Coordinates of C-alpha atoms and ligand atoms in Angstrom, one line a residue:
M1 CA -38.7 -32.8 -24.3
V2 CA -37.6 -29.2 -24.0
N3 CA -40.4 -26.8 -23.6
K4 CA -40.1 -24.5 -26.5
K5 CA -42.7 -22.2 -24.9
E6 CA -40.5 -21.8 -21.8
I7 CA -37.5 -20.8 -23.9
A8 CA -39.5 -18.4 -26.0
R9 CA -40.8 -16.4 -23.1
R10 CA -37.5 -15.9 -21.3
R11 CA -35.4 -12.7 -21.4
T12 CA -32.1 -12.8 -19.7
F13 CA -30.2 -9.6 -19.6
A14 CA -28.0 -7.2 -17.7
I15 CA -28.2 -3.4 -17.2
V16 CA -24.8 -1.8 -17.5
S17 CA -23.7 1.7 -16.8
H18 CA -21.1 3.9 -15.4
P19 CA -21.7 4.3 -11.6
D20 CA -24.4 6.8 -10.8
A21 CA -26.1 6.8 -14.2
G22 CA -29.1 5.1 -12.7
K23 CA -28.7 1.4 -13.0
T24 CA -30.0 0.6 -9.6
T25 CA -32.9 2.9 -9.9
L26 CA -33.9 1.5 -13.3
T27 CA -33.5 -2.1 -12.0
E28 CA -35.8 -1.2 -9.1
K29 CA -38.4 0.3 -11.3
L30 CA -38.4 -2.8 -13.6
L31 CA -38.9 -4.9 -10.5
L32 CA -41.8 -2.7 -9.4
F33 CA -43.5 -3.3 -12.8
G34 CA -42.9 -7.0 -12.4
G35 CA -44.5 -6.9 -9.0
A36 CA -41.3 -8.3 -7.7
I37 CA -41.0 -5.6 -5.1
Q38 CA -43.6 -3.4 -3.5
V39 CA -41.7 -0.3 -2.5
A40 CA -39.1 1.7 -4.1
G41 CA -35.8 1.6 -2.2
A42 CA -35.7 -2.2 -1.8
V43 CA -32.9 -2.7 -4.2
K44 CA -31.1 0.4 -3.3
S45 CA -30.0 -0.9 0.1
N46 CA -28.2 -3.7 -1.6
K47 CA -26.1 -1.5 -3.7
I48 CA -22.4 -1.7 -3.2
K49 CA -21.2 1.8 -2.5
K50 CA -18.8 2.9 -5.1
T51 CA -17.3 6.0 -3.6
A52 CA -13.9 5.6 -2.0
T53 CA -11.8 2.5 -2.5
S54 CA -11.3 2.4 1.3
D55 CA -14.9 1.3 1.4
W56 CA -13.9 -2.3 0.9
M57 CA -15.1 -3.3 4.4
E58 CA -18.5 -2.1 3.3
I59 CA -18.2 -4.1 0.1
E60 CA -17.3 -7.1 2.2
R61 CA -20.3 -6.5 4.4
Q62 CA -22.6 -6.1 1.4
R63 CA -21.2 -9.1 -0.4
G64 CA -23.6 -11.3 1.5
I65 CA -26.6 -9.2 0.7
S66 CA -25.7 -8.9 -2.9
V67 CA -26.2 -12.6 -3.5
A68 CA -29.8 -11.8 -3.5
T69 CA -29.4 -9.3 -6.3
S70 CA -27.1 -11.4 -8.4
V71 CA -30.0 -12.6 -10.4
M72 CA -33.5 -11.2 -10.1
G73 CA -36.2 -13.1 -11.8
F74 CA -39.7 -11.9 -12.2
E75 CA -42.8 -12.5 -14.4
Y76 CA -44.1 -9.7 -16.6
E77 CA -47.0 -10.1 -19.0
G78 CA -46.3 -13.7 -19.7
Y79 CA -42.5 -13.3 -19.9
K80 CA -40.0 -14.6 -17.5
I81 CA -37.4 -12.0 -17.0
N82 CA -34.0 -12.6 -15.5
I83 CA -31.9 -9.5 -14.7
L84 CA -28.3 -10.2 -13.9
D85 CA -26.7 -7.7 -11.6
T86 CA -23.3 -6.3 -12.5
P87 CA -21.1 -4.7 -9.8
G88 CA -20.9 -1.0 -10.1
H89 CA -17.5 -0.7 -8.6
Q90 CA -14.9 -0.4 -11.3
D91 CA -12.5 -2.6 -9.4
F92 CA -14.9 -5.4 -10.1
A93 CA -15.0 -4.9 -13.8
E94 CA -13.9 -8.5 -14.5
D95 CA -17.0 -9.8 -12.6
T96 CA -19.1 -7.7 -14.9
F97 CA -17.3 -9.0 -18.0
R98 CA -18.1 -12.5 -16.9
T99 CA -21.7 -11.8 -16.1
L100 CA -22.0 -10.5 -19.7
T101 CA -21.2 -14.0 -20.9
A102 CA -24.4 -15.3 -19.3
V103 CA -26.9 -12.8 -20.8
D104 CA -28.6 -12.6 -24.1
S105 CA -28.8 -8.8 -24.3
V106 CA -28.0 -5.7 -22.4
I107 CA -29.6 -2.3 -21.6
V108 CA -27.0 0.5 -21.3
V109 CA -28.0 3.4 -19.1
I110 CA -26.5 6.8 -19.8
D111 CA -26.8 9.9 -17.8
V112 CA -28.1 12.7 -20.0
A113 CA -25.8 15.3 -18.5
K114 CA -22.6 13.2 -18.3
G115 CA -23.0 11.4 -21.6
V116 CA -20.8 8.4 -22.4
E117 CA -18.5 7.7 -19.5
P118 CA -15.4 5.4 -19.4
Q119 CA -16.8 2.4 -17.7
T120 CA -19.7 2.3 -20.2
E121 CA -17.2 2.4 -23.1
K122 CA -15.3 -0.6 -21.7
L123 CA -18.5 -2.6 -21.1
V124 CA -20.0 -1.9 -24.5
K125 CA -16.7 -2.9 -26.1
V126 CA -17.1 -6.4 -24.6
C127 CA -20.8 -6.5 -25.8
R128 CA -19.7 -5.5 -29.3
M129 CA -17.1 -8.2 -29.4
R130 CA -19.7 -10.7 -28.5
K131 CA -22.4 -9.2 -30.7
T132 CA -24.8 -8.9 -27.8
P133 CA -27.9 -6.9 -28.7
I134 CA -27.9 -3.5 -26.9
M135 CA -30.7 -1.1 -26.0
V136 CA -29.8 2.3 -24.7
F137 CA -31.8 4.2 -22.0
I138 CA -30.8 7.9 -21.6
N139 CA -31.7 8.7 -18.1
K140 CA -32.3 11.8 -15.9
L141 CA -34.2 13.8 -18.5
D142 CA -35.7 15.7 -15.6
R143 CA -32.4 17.4 -15.2
P144 CA -30.5 19.7 -17.6
G145 CA -28.3 17.7 -19.9
K146 CA -26.9 17.4 -23.4
D147 CA -28.9 18.0 -26.5
A148 CA -30.3 14.7 -27.9
F149 CA -28.6 14.9 -31.3
E150 CA -25.3 15.7 -29.6
L151 CA -25.7 12.7 -27.2
L152 CA -26.6 10.3 -30.0
D153 CA -23.5 11.4 -31.9
E154 CA -21.4 10.8 -28.8
I155 CA -22.8 7.3 -28.4
E156 CA -22.1 6.5 -32.0
Q157 CA -18.5 7.8 -31.8
K158 CA -17.5 6.7 -28.3
L159 CA -19.4 3.4 -28.2
H160 CA -19.0 2.6 -31.9
L161 CA -22.6 1.8 -32.1
K162 CA -25.1 2.7 -34.8
V163 CA -28.2 4.0 -33.1
T164 CA -31.8 4.7 -33.9
P165 CA -34.0 6.6 -31.4
L166 CA -37.3 4.9 -30.6
S167 CA -38.4 7.8 -28.5
W168 CA -37.6 11.5 -28.6
P169 CA -37.5 13.9 -25.7
V170 CA -39.6 17.0 -25.5
G171 CA -37.4 19.5 -23.7
M172 CA -35.3 18.6 -20.8
G173 CA -34.5 19.7 -17.2
S174 CA -37.1 22.2 -15.9
S175 CA -38.7 22.4 -19.3
F176 CA -39.0 18.6 -19.7
K177 CA -42.4 17.9 -21.0
G178 CA -42.3 14.2 -22.0
V179 CA -41.2 11.9 -24.7
Y180 CA -42.7 11.1 -28.1
N181 CA -42.6 7.4 -28.8
L182 CA -41.5 7.0 -32.4
Y183 CA -42.2 3.3 -32.3
H184 CA -45.9 3.6 -31.2
R185 CA -46.2 7.2 -32.4
A186 CA -47.6 8.3 -29.0
L187 CA -46.8 11.2 -26.8
H188 CA -46.2 10.6 -23.1
L189 CA -46.5 13.6 -20.9
F190 CA -44.1 13.9 -18.0
K191 CA -45.4 14.2 -14.5
P192 CA -42.7 14.3 -11.9
S193 CA -42.6 11.4 -9.4
S194 CA -45.9 10.0 -10.7
Q195 CA -45.9 6.2 -10.2
V196 CA -49.1 6.1 -12.3
I197 CA -48.3 5.1 -15.9
E198 CA -50.6 6.9 -18.2
K199 CA -51.2 5.7 -21.7
G200 CA -49.6 7.8 -24.3
I201 CA -51.7 10.1 -26.5
Q202 CA -51.6 8.8 -30.1
F203 CA -50.2 11.3 -32.6
T204 CA -49.6 9.6 -35.9
D205 CA -49.5 13.0 -37.5
L206 CA -47.4 15.5 -35.6
S207 CA -48.7 18.5 -37.6
V208 CA -52.1 18.5 -35.9
P209 CA -52.9 21.6 -33.8
Q210 CA -53.7 19.6 -30.7
L211 CA -50.0 19.1 -30.3
D212 CA -49.5 22.9 -29.9
E213 CA -52.3 23.0 -27.3
L214 CA -50.5 20.3 -25.3
L215 CA -46.9 21.4 -25.7
D216 CA -47.1 25.1 -26.6
T217 CA -43.9 26.3 -28.3
A218 CA -42.2 22.9 -27.7
A219 CA -44.5 21.4 -30.3
E220 CA -42.7 23.1 -33.2
T221 CA -39.3 22.0 -31.9
L222 CA -40.6 18.5 -31.6
R223 CA -41.8 18.4 -35.2
E224 CA -38.5 19.8 -36.5
E225 CA -36.4 17.4 -34.4
V226 CA -38.4 14.3 -35.2
E227 CA -38.3 15.2 -38.9
L228 CA -34.5 15.7 -38.7
A229 CA -34.0 12.5 -36.6
Q230 CA -36.0 10.4 -39.0
G231 CA -33.8 11.8 -41.8
V232 CA -30.6 11.1 -40.0
Y233 CA -31.1 7.8 -38.3
P234 CA -31.9 4.5 -40.0
E235 CA -35.3 3.0 -39.6
F236 CA -35.4 0.5 -36.8
K237 CA -35.1 -3.1 -38.0
I238 CA -35.3 -5.8 -35.5
D239 CA -32.8 -8.1 -37.3
E240 CA -30.2 -5.3 -37.2
Y241 CA -30.7 -5.0 -33.4
L242 CA -30.6 -8.7 -32.8
S243 CA -27.4 -9.1 -34.7
G244 CA -25.8 -6.3 -32.5
N245 CA -25.5 -3.8 -35.4
I246 CA -27.9 -1.2 -34.2
A247 CA -29.0 0.0 -30.8
P248 CA -32.4 1.4 -30.3
V249 CA -32.4 4.4 -27.9
F250 CA -35.0 5.5 -25.3
F251 CA -35.2 8.6 -23.2
G252 CA -36.7 8.9 -19.7
S253 CA -36.2 9.4 -16.0
A254 CA -35.9 6.2 -14.0
L255 CA -36.3 8.1 -10.7
N256 CA -39.6 9.4 -11.9
T257 CA -40.6 6.1 -13.4
F258 CA -40.9 7.9 -16.6
G259 CA -40.2 6.1 -19.9
V260 CA -39.4 2.9 -18.0
K261 CA -42.6 1.0 -18.8
E262 CA -42.2 1.8 -22.5
L263 CA -38.7 0.6 -22.4
L264 CA -39.8 -2.7 -20.7
D265 CA -42.7 -3.2 -23.1
V266 CA -40.5 -2.8 -26.2
F267 CA -37.7 -4.8 -24.5
V268 CA -39.9 -7.9 -23.9
K269 CA -41.1 -7.8 -27.5
I270 CA -37.8 -7.4 -29.3
A271 CA -35.1 -8.6 -27.0
P272 CA -33.8 -12.1 -27.9
P273 CA -35.0 -15.2 -26.1
P274 CA -32.1 -17.4 -24.8
T275 CA -29.5 -18.0 -27.5
G276 CA -27.2 -20.9 -27.8
R277 CA -23.5 -20.9 -27.0
E278 CA -20.4 -22.0 -28.8
S279 CA -18.4 -24.8 -27.2
D280 CA -15.0 -26.3 -28.1
V281 CA -16.7 -29.0 -30.1
R282 CA -19.9 -27.6 -31.4
F283 CA -22.6 -24.9 -31.1
V284 CA -25.2 -25.9 -28.5
K285 CA -28.8 -24.8 -29.2
P286 CA -31.2 -24.0 -26.4
E287 CA -33.9 -26.3 -27.7
E288 CA -31.7 -29.4 -27.5
P289 CA -33.2 -31.9 -25.1
A290 CA -30.0 -32.6 -23.1
F291 CA -29.1 -30.2 -20.3
T292 CA -26.0 -28.2 -20.6
G293 CA -24.8 -25.1 -18.7
F294 CA -21.8 -23.2 -17.5
I295 CA -20.6 -21.5 -14.3
F296 CA -20.0 -17.8 -14.7
K297 CA -20.0 -16.6 -11.1
I298 CA -19.1 -18.0 -7.7
H299 CA -20.2 -16.4 -4.6
A300 CA -18.5 -17.2 -1.3
N301 CA -20.5 -17.6 1.9
M302 CA -20.4 -14.7 4.2
D303 CA -20.0 -17.0 7.2
P304 CA -16.3 -17.6 7.7
N305 CA -17.1 -20.9 9.5
H306 CA -18.6 -22.3 6.4
R307 CA -16.5 -22.3 3.4
D308 CA -19.3 -23.3 1.1
R309 CA -20.1 -21.2 -1.9
L310 CA -22.9 -20.6 -4.4
A311 CA -21.9 -21.3 -8.0
F312 CA -24.2 -19.7 -10.6
V313 CA -24.9 -21.8 -13.6
R314 CA -26.4 -20.4 -16.8
I315 CA -28.6 -23.0 -18.5
V316 CA -27.7 -23.2 -22.1
S317 CA -29.9 -26.2 -23.3
G318 CA -32.3 -28.8 -22.1
T319 CA -34.1 -28.8 -18.7
F320 CA -32.2 -28.7 -15.5
K321 CA -33.7 -30.8 -12.8
R322 CA -33.1 -31.0 -9.1
N323 CA -31.5 -34.2 -7.6
T324 CA -30.4 -35.4 -11.0
L325 CA -26.9 -36.5 -11.7
Y326 CA -25.0 -34.2 -14.1
Y327 CA -21.6 -34.5 -15.5
H328 CA -18.9 -32.0 -14.4
V329 CA -16.7 -32.1 -17.5
R330 CA -13.5 -30.7 -16.0
L331 CA -13.5 -33.0 -13.0
N332 CA -14.9 -36.0 -15.0
R333 CA -17.3 -36.6 -12.2
K334 CA -21.1 -36.8 -11.7
L335 CA -22.7 -34.5 -9.3
K336 CA -26.2 -33.9 -8.2
F337 CA -27.8 -31.0 -6.5
A338 CA -30.3 -31.3 -3.7
S339 CA -31.1 -27.7 -3.2
P340 CA -30.5 -25.6 -6.4
T341 CA -31.8 -22.1 -5.7
A342 CA -33.2 -19.2 -7.7
F343 CA -34.4 -15.8 -6.8
M344 CA -37.9 -15.2 -8.0
A345 CA -39.4 -11.8 -7.0
Q346 CA -36.6 -11.4 -4.6
K347 CA -37.4 -14.6 -2.7
K348 CA -34.9 -17.3 -2.6
S349 CA -36.4 -20.7 -3.3
I350 CA -35.5 -24.2 -4.3
V351 CA -36.0 -24.9 -7.9
E352 CA -37.3 -28.2 -9.2
E353 CA -36.5 -27.4 -12.8
A354 CA -35.1 -24.6 -14.8
F355 CA -34.9 -23.8 -18.5
P356 CA -32.4 -22.2 -20.9
G357 CA -31.8 -18.6 -20.0
D358 CA -32.4 -19.3 -16.3
I359 CA -29.7 -18.9 -13.8
V360 CA -29.5 -21.4 -10.9
G361 CA -27.4 -21.1 -7.8
L362 CA -25.7 -24.4 -6.9
H363 CA -24.4 -25.1 -3.4
D364 CA -20.7 -25.8 -3.8
T365 CA -18.0 -27.1 -1.5
G366 CA -15.2 -26.4 -3.8
N367 CA -15.9 -28.3 -7.0
F368 CA -16.5 -25.4 -9.3
K369 CA -14.5 -22.7 -10.9
I370 CA -15.5 -20.1 -13.3
G371 CA -16.0 -21.4 -16.8
D372 CA -16.8 -25.0 -15.7
T373 CA -19.3 -26.9 -17.9
L374 CA -22.1 -29.2 -16.8
T375 CA -23.7 -31.7 -19.2
E376 CA -25.6 -34.9 -19.2
G377 CA -22.5 -36.8 -20.1
E378 CA -21.3 -35.1 -23.3
I379 CA -17.7 -33.9 -23.2
L380 CA -17.7 -30.2 -24.2
H381 CA -16.5 -26.9 -22.8
F382 CA -18.3 -23.7 -23.3
K383 CA -16.3 -21.0 -24.8
G384 CA -16.4 -17.3 -24.3
I385 CA -15.6 -17.0 -20.6
P386 CA -12.0 -15.9 -20.9
S387 CA -9.7 -14.4 -18.3
F388 CA -8.3 -11.0 -19.2
S389 CA -4.8 -10.0 -18.7
P390 CA -4.8 -8.3 -15.3
E391 CA -3.7 -4.7 -14.8
L392 CA -2.1 -4.7 -11.3
F393 CA 0.3 -7.2 -9.9
R394 CA 2.0 -8.0 -6.6
Y395 CA 4.0 -10.9 -5.3
V396 CA 2.1 -12.7 -2.6
V397 CA 4.2 -13.9 0.3
N398 CA 3.2 -16.2 3.2
D399 CA 3.3 -14.3 6.4
D400 CA 2.7 -17.2 8.8
P401 CA 5.0 -20.2 8.1
M402 CA 2.9 -22.5 10.1
R403 CA -0.1 -22.0 7.9
A404 CA 1.4 -22.4 4.4
K405 CA -1.2 -25.1 3.5
Q406 CA -4.2 -22.9 4.5
L407 CA -2.7 -20.1 2.5
A408 CA -2.3 -22.2 -0.6
K409 CA -5.8 -23.6 -0.3
G410 CA -7.3 -20.2 0.3
I411 CA -5.5 -18.6 -2.7
D412 CA -6.5 -21.6 -4.8
Q413 CA -10.2 -21.2 -3.9
L414 CA -10.3 -17.5 -4.3
M415 CA -8.8 -17.8 -7.7
D416 CA -11.4 -20.3 -8.7
E417 CA -14.0 -17.8 -7.7
G418 CA -12.4 -15.4 -10.1
V419 CA -11.4 -12.8 -7.5
A420 CA -8.0 -12.5 -9.2
Q421 CA -5.5 -14.5 -11.2
L422 CA -2.5 -16.3 -10.0
F423 CA 0.8 -16.8 -11.8
T424 CA 3.7 -18.8 -10.6
G425 CA 7.2 -18.0 -11.8
K426 CA 8.4 -20.9 -13.8
H427 CA 11.9 -20.9 -12.4
T428 CA 11.5 -18.8 -9.2
G429 CA 8.3 -20.5 -8.0
R430 CA 7.2 -17.1 -6.7
K431 CA 3.5 -16.4 -6.7
I432 CA 2.1 -13.3 -8.4
I433 CA -1.4 -12.2 -8.0
G434 CA -2.9 -10.1 -10.8
T435 CA -6.1 -8.1 -10.5
V436 CA -8.1 -5.5 -12.4
G437 CA -8.6 -3.2 -9.4
A438 CA -6.5 -2.3 -6.3
L439 CA -9.3 -3.2 -4.0
Q440 CA -9.0 -6.9 -4.7
F441 CA -5.6 -7.1 -3.0
E442 CA -7.2 -5.9 0.3
V443 CA -10.2 -8.2 -0.2
I444 CA -8.0 -11.2 -0.7
Q445 CA -5.9 -10.4 2.3
Y446 CA -8.9 -10.0 4.5
R447 CA -10.7 -13.1 3.2
L448 CA -7.6 -15.2 3.6
E449 CA -7.3 -14.2 7.2
H450 CA -11.0 -14.5 8.0
E451 CA -12.0 -17.5 6.0
Y452 CA -8.8 -19.5 5.8
N453 CA -7.0 -18.4 8.9
A454 CA -4.0 -17.6 6.8
K455 CA -1.8 -14.5 6.5
C456 CA -0.2 -13.0 3.5
R457 CA 1.6 -9.9 2.6
Y458 CA 2.4 -8.4 -0.7
E459 CA 5.7 -7.3 -2.3
H460 CA 6.2 -4.9 -5.1
I461 CA 6.7 -6.3 -8.6
T462 CA 7.3 -4.2 -11.7
L463 CA 5.0 -5.7 -14.2
H464 CA 3.1 -4.1 -17.0
K465 CA 1.1 -7.0 -18.5
T466 CA 0.9 -10.7 -18.7
A467 CA 0.6 -12.2 -22.1
W468 CA -0.2 -15.8 -23.0
F469 CA 1.8 -16.9 -26.0
T470 CA 2.0 -19.6 -28.7
S471 CA 3.9 -20.3 -31.8
D472 CA 4.3 -22.9 -34.5
N473 CA 7.9 -21.9 -34.9
K474 CA 9.5 -24.3 -32.4
P475 CA 13.1 -22.9 -32.6
Q476 CA 11.9 -19.4 -32.0
L477 CA 9.7 -20.5 -29.1
E478 CA 12.6 -22.3 -27.5
D479 CA 14.9 -19.4 -27.9
F480 CA 12.3 -17.1 -26.4
R481 CA 11.8 -19.5 -23.5
A482 CA 15.6 -19.7 -22.9
R483 CA 16.3 -16.0 -23.0
K484 CA 13.3 -14.9 -21.1
S485 CA 13.2 -17.7 -18.6
S486 CA 13.1 -15.3 -15.6
Q487 CA 10.1 -13.6 -17.2
I488 CA 8.0 -16.7 -17.8
A489 CA 5.3 -17.8 -15.4
L490 CA 2.5 -20.4 -15.4
D491 CA -1.1 -19.5 -15.0
K492 CA -3.4 -21.7 -12.9
E493 CA -4.0 -24.0 -15.8
G494 CA -0.3 -24.5 -16.2
R495 CA -0.1 -22.4 -19.4
E496 CA 2.8 -20.2 -20.0
V497 CA 2.6 -16.4 -19.8
F498 CA 5.2 -13.8 -20.5
L499 CA 5.6 -11.3 -17.8
A500 CA 6.3 -8.0 -19.6
D501 CA 7.7 -5.5 -17.2
S502 CA 7.0 -2.5 -19.5
P503 CA 5.2 -1.7 -22.7
F504 CA 8.7 -1.4 -24.2
S505 CA 9.8 -4.9 -23.3
L506 CA 6.5 -6.3 -24.7
Q507 CA 7.1 -4.4 -27.9
M508 CA 10.7 -5.7 -28.0
A509 CA 9.6 -9.2 -27.6
Q510 CA 7.0 -8.9 -30.3
D511 CA 9.5 -7.4 -32.7
K512 CA 12.3 -9.9 -31.9
Y513 CA 10.0 -12.9 -32.1
P514 CA 7.6 -12.2 -35.0
D515 CA 6.4 -15.8 -35.1
I516 CA 5.3 -15.8 -31.5
R517 CA 1.7 -14.6 -31.0
F518 CA 1.0 -12.8 -27.7
Y519 CA -2.6 -12.8 -26.3
F520 CA -4.2 -10.7 -23.7
T521 CA -7.2 -12.9 -23.0
S522 CA -6.9 -16.5 -22.1
E523 CA -9.2 -17.8 -24.8
F524 CA -6.8 -17.3 -27.6
E525 CA -7.5 -20.6 -29.3
A526 CA -10.8 -19.0 -30.5
E527 CA -8.9 -16.5 -32.5
D528 CA -6.7 -18.9 -34.4
Ligands
G4P601 P1 -26.1 3.4 -10.3 O1 -26.8 2.2 -9.8 O2 -26.0 3.5 -11.8 O3 -24.8 3.8 -9.6 O4 -27.1 4.7 -10.0 P2 -28.3 4.9 -9.1 O5 -29.5 4.2 -9.6 O6 -27.9 4.7 -7.7 O7 -28.5 6.4 -9.3 C1 -27.5 7.4 -8.9 C2 -28.2 8.7 -8.5 O8 -28.9 9.2 -9.5 C3 -29.1 8.5 -7.3 O9 -29.1 9.6 -6.5 C4 -30.5 8.4 -8.0 O10 -31.5 8.8 -7.1 C5 -30.3 9.4 -9.1 N1 -31.2 9.2 -10.2 C6 -31.5 8.0 -10.9 N2 -32.3 8.2 -11.9 C7 -32.6 9.5 -11.9 C8 -33.5 10.4 -12.7 O11 -34.1 9.9 -13.6 N3 -33.4 11.7 -12.4 C9 -32.7 12.2 -11.4 N4 -32.8 13.5 -11.2 N5 -31.9 11.5 -10.6 C10 -31.9 10.1 -10.8 P3 -28.2 9.7 -5.2 O12 -28.4 11.0 -4.6 O13 -26.8 9.2 -5.5 O14 -28.8 8.5 -4.4 P4 -29.9 8.6 -3.3 O15 -29.4 9.3 -2.2 O16 -31.0 9.3 -4.1 O17 -30.2 7.2 -3.0

């Protein structure tokens, strides 16, 4: 029997932001509240530096450490919270997209001075596509920044989100006095760097003179702004939030632990418990008794002598148990796991059982790739873990003829981990690696050399995009294949992709072959 109580108390989410908005700081403060860490700074040291791209050695070094922060579980007021870490470095955007498939909601952090930044736009777009409920935390109110109305406007326009503030700032920067919680109708006064969380002062009616005593001239501004805000923004309705239509907004300062507890308290109450997932045959509900789950992330071992990896499975339904045979659908094989791990309160431990919403790390010697499904025997594949058309491409060439096998194996395994995508020219047989960021090319080269003892070099290719394609019009498809044969490659699954060398050639192909549909994510069946 699935424990309904265990499902109901779980909250699995990710914090997303543009680098430097305060994701790491906020994560750390949440962990402090959960008693998962004792001192500030513990998570910080795990952060992947996001400055120069030449920092990839540093990224490599930190890769090992970041296993620990991939998933952070902790208990808070009866809730089991799982925070999934997303890489800050923009070159790892695809990792972040995939992580978003494993969460049930997200918190978006925005820097009050910088407003909505490009990476936030991209990530929120993915959340919107998936209808993931979003909460917004506007951070760094202790610094001068944009006016609250202006910022909310910007969020609505750039992120295409309807918003409703659940707290309202009183001043900002040097005149920041606190926030008024519109949800609980309480005023929280700001004290810089105070780790002590004081209970808000209840003000159901903002017209009372005590407010002027506390806030001086800022009281009148607060009254006006709250009145205006309540006129402009819709009332908060939980259903609208849960269906991804409206994002509640909070203001605070993560560094000063201000506004964080309020965010967390509202979050645990309103954020969705584990939701089910769509598969190719049916929708799988969390409360179903049989275990199902999917792999959304694979982490390579840092030790080059051990090529084992940790595959992260998100549990969708049932109860996952240690040492139990589960069915690996793609391989049509049963596997059992003697030492599944989880990170609770930053400690790695063996889990005996885990429930929907939980993330478990499975020791893997090369059986898994991203998107794999595990069940108790049912044949189904979870959807929603697509590959995206990469943005940068290079030919990969073997640089040590004696080690061709090692190179092939290395490339194969790195692709399974989702580091990049491999396409093989249908006629030329040439291998093309596609990535979202330039850094991955260096990472691949380095890892091939250090983990697989193989050498590769890259050669330039003029390539704008890869597009998967299908058509019901057989003659048109055949004509396209014949004429564009030199521009057709196979992805790792053996599916055909069109290699468009420029936006123009893509447009031409689309115009000339109107019955052929081109897709920029690999999961195009879902759109049909
Ligand atoms: P990220 O993970 O989103 O990249 O951001 P991170 O938490 O690392 O925060 C980026 C910078 O912003 C850090 O400063 C952090 O201390 C600061 N910060 C976070 N929250 C607040 C806040 O509420 N107010 C103010 N004033 N600053 C905040 P840094 O100088 O880059 O790092 P560090 O040297 O302090 O570690």
